């Protein structure tokens, strides 16, 4: 209880002397000096109580123990007695090293370490000196210090870690703010802090930097916004293009009622039976001329064609197809059945029927890289094209007599291709219109869309006659396709001089046009050499007996052989 | 500093593996003399042992504070309660001036006596702490480390004394420290001292050792008028 006289504390500043203070409490009669007295006892083989060696005159109620009377590592017990009443009001025991509260450090000052680039923060180094009363040189007292700082007039002090040296850095202070810094110390491995030193004020004025960060961030923000707007505009303007690039269209088979899986995986005879059941697909058409590809030439600038040779022009077309494209579509899908020309669905279906045919367009000698499709050929041709060629096949006269392949013999200045008529077969119905067969102008269409010969015939129906077929054969010095039965009929080589086509025996019919110098691969023997069938002895091209031919399909010169058929052919 | 810690680490490992009671003799690292080795000066040796003693005292303070949470001795507002330690029979200077007045040899001897007196009690302290349930392993490890450090410190001070003797700073009046008098920590009532009392006493004695070493160094090696 604090109403009674009691000790208020004992402290040592330097571990060499100490003082004790007491209070009389509410006992007014004991406040006179001398009423209360302090007695102490050191538990060091001395059990007598001795009175306080020195009552400080200047300070009230203080007892001072000087060096002589101070023993470290010794237990003291002090008593507060009223001698007159012989009452011990209070007693306390302690050891001196446990009551050491060092004096505050002196000489606290600060120096500026650096200011941040933005000019908003700065670091300082705070220095001080140990209290002079403490004998730190000898090490009698080993002190540790604690620095505290706060924004001026703030209530919360920031405390830093204990520091055994006499300096400390403070980081991250704000410019234009006043800070109070103070420091105190204690003996290491003891718990009693001394008093705080006087606070010092730390203040750094904010320097208005010449290159302020404000416009930099603004420029950055606006730049980013501008780039974003540009990107958005770009995307929106080129939406179609980007859509095609990123999400290319996937063609789907278009034959109604036919399973695409069967088309992919089925045998050719199955396909044939399946397809023959379809109305829109005529078998004779199928085995006659399904895979003639039509290269589309540039019809718009005939002036160019006059200068270069036709062959080279064709080659130029075929090799740099995109420049001559009548701009139908930007769809450059080679070999894929284009979905964009609804006018000729059937040739596309036909083309897609042939397993694995897609993608061959680039290698086929007759196919250019142009991405044009039929619909926009021209006013003349368009009208022809719109008719479904397959369905109107009976109306087509002259092509039926032809072989299912033809050789391009010449080019018209207008850009048409003149085909040398193939050998006519001996089918009687087809002998009628040989004349028209002479000049056939193919419209070479895109590599993606295969049309039939019938279509091409239609297209060329209104074309003016071109000069007659020449004697020689225009060979295509295209890439060699040896070893590839896909294009097996056309054994073209890179040499111009060679005639790639085997000259068959001259057909006996005199009225027929010159002998065709192309033939059909009959089969493949064991050494993977192609056995060619002389055209005269072709019995199987007769379209009137489709049923006879279809089962014998592996032996028929179909032109395109699937790998399955190749396996069948190999003996 | 690193070298002494290395020694401490090596010896600690050895102590952990072996019986702590067994004698550990440290082999000198430099056997080829001053040519291939840096022989520490006396000042360096003093610095090392002083740092070592500071570390030891800090450990003892930590353990003592932990104990106070458990035991809550009756404290008044001023200080700790008096306890009689088993090392009270050793006459030790109780102040700075007294220690400065004391002869070097006597001061050295006092230090060694104190360190020797705590070898066994610290081992017992560690044993009893390891067996009791209410101490976590952290405290028990601290006690073990404290015992090892005391042992190390004694070895170090012996080396310092040896060097001082070689250098002629110490007379030959330093008696050989015989471990014959093993003072058992017995309190007034005759019972074995409790762990708390042991820690209280060791905390005090480690502070004594630390300060005595500092005074001794100041007297042996004159530097900035200490």
Coordinates of C-alpha atoms in Angstrom, one line a residue, chain A residues 2 7-10 15-16 20 43-45 67-68 70-78 90-95 97-99 135 137-142 187-192, chain B residues 54 57-58 61 65 68 76-84 88-89 91-100 200 203-205 207-212 214-215 218 223-226:
Chain A
X2 CA 1.2 3.4 -0.8
X7 CA 10.6 3.2 -0.8
X8 CA 9.9 4.7 -4.2
X9 CA 13.0 3.3 -5.8
X10 CA 16.7 2.7 -5.8
X15 CA 27.3 0.7 -11.2
X16 CA 29.6 2.3 -8.7
X20 CA 17.4 5.3 -2.8
X43 CA 24.2 -9.9 3.3
X44 CA 27.9 -10.4 3.2
X45 CA 28.7 -12.0 6.5
X67 CA 31.7 4.1 -3.9
X68 CA 32.8 3.1 -0.5
X70 CA 28.5 0.3 -2.8
X71 CA 29.3 -3.3 -3.4
X72 CA 28.4 -5.0 -6.6
X73 CA 27.2 -8.5 -6.7
X74 CA 26.1 -8.1 -3.2
X75 CA 22.6 -8.3 -1.9
X76 CA 21.4 -5.2 -0.1
X77 CA 18.4 -5.0 2.1
X78 CA 17.2 -1.6 3.1
X90 CA 9.1 -0.8 4.3
X91 CA 11.9 -3.2 3.3
X92 CA 13.5 -4.0 0.0
X93 CA 16.3 -6.2 -1.1
X94 CA 18.3 -6.0 -4.3
X95 CA 21.7 -6.3 -5.9
X97 CA 23.9 -4.5 -10.8
X98 CA 20.2 -5.1 -11.1
X99 CA 19.2 -1.6 -10.4
X135 CA 33.0 3.6 -17.8
X137 CA 36.3 2.3 -22.0
X138 CA 37.4 -0.3 -19.6
X139 CA 34.2 -2.2 -20.2
X140 CA 32.9 -1.9 -16.7
X141 CA 29.6 -1.2 -18.3
X142 CA 28.9 -2.6 -21.7
X187 CA 23.5 -2.5 -19.8
X188 CA 23.6 -5.5 -22.1
X189 CA 22.1 -8.6 -20.6
X190 CA 20.2 -6.5 -18.1
X191 CA 16.8 -5.1 -18.3
X192 CA 16.8 -1.6 -17.1
Chain B
X54 CA 29.8 -11.9 -22.5
X57 CA 26.5 -14.1 -19.3
X58 CA 23.9 -13.4 -21.9
X61 CA 20.5 -14.0 -18.3
X65 CA 14.4 -14.6 -17.3
X68 CA 11.2 -16.1 -13.7
X76 CA 9.3 -6.2 -4.6
X77 CA 9.5 -3.2 -6.8
X78 CA 13.2 -2.8 -6.4
X79 CA 15.3 -5.9 -7.0
X80 CA 15.9 -9.5 -6.6
X81 CA 15.8 -11.5 -3.5
X82 CA 19.0 -12.5 -1.8
X83 CA 20.1 -16.0 -2.3
X84 CA 23.2 -17.6 -1.0
X88 CA 30.0 -17.2 -1.9
X89 CA 32.9 -18.7 -0.1
X91 CA 36.5 -14.1 -2.0
X92 CA 35.8 -11.9 -4.9
X93 CA 36.3 -8.2 -5.2
X94 CA 32.9 -6.5 -5.0
X95 CA 33.6 -3.4 -6.9
X96 CA 35.6 -1.9 -9.7
X97 CA 38.1 -0.3 -7.4
X98 CA 38.5 -3.4 -5.4
X99 CA 39.1 -5.4 -8.5
X100 CA 41.6 -2.8 -9.7
X200 CA 20.4 -16.8 -10.2
X203 CA 24.0 -15.2 -13.6
X204 CA 25.8 -13.2 -11.0
X205 CA 29.0 -15.1 -11.2
X207 CA 28.8 -11.2 -14.7
X208 CA 31.7 -11.2 -12.2
X209 CA 33.9 -13.2 -14.6
X210 CA 33.1 -10.9 -17.4
X211 CA 34.0 -7.8 -15.5
X212 CA 37.1 -9.3 -13.9
X214 CA 37.8 -6.7 -18.5
X215 CA 39.6 -5.2 -15.6
X218 CA 42.9 -3.2 -18.9
X223 CA 45.2 1.1 -23.9
X224 CA 43.2 4.4 -23.8
X225 CA 43.7 5.0 -20.2
X226 CA 41.5 2.5 -18.6

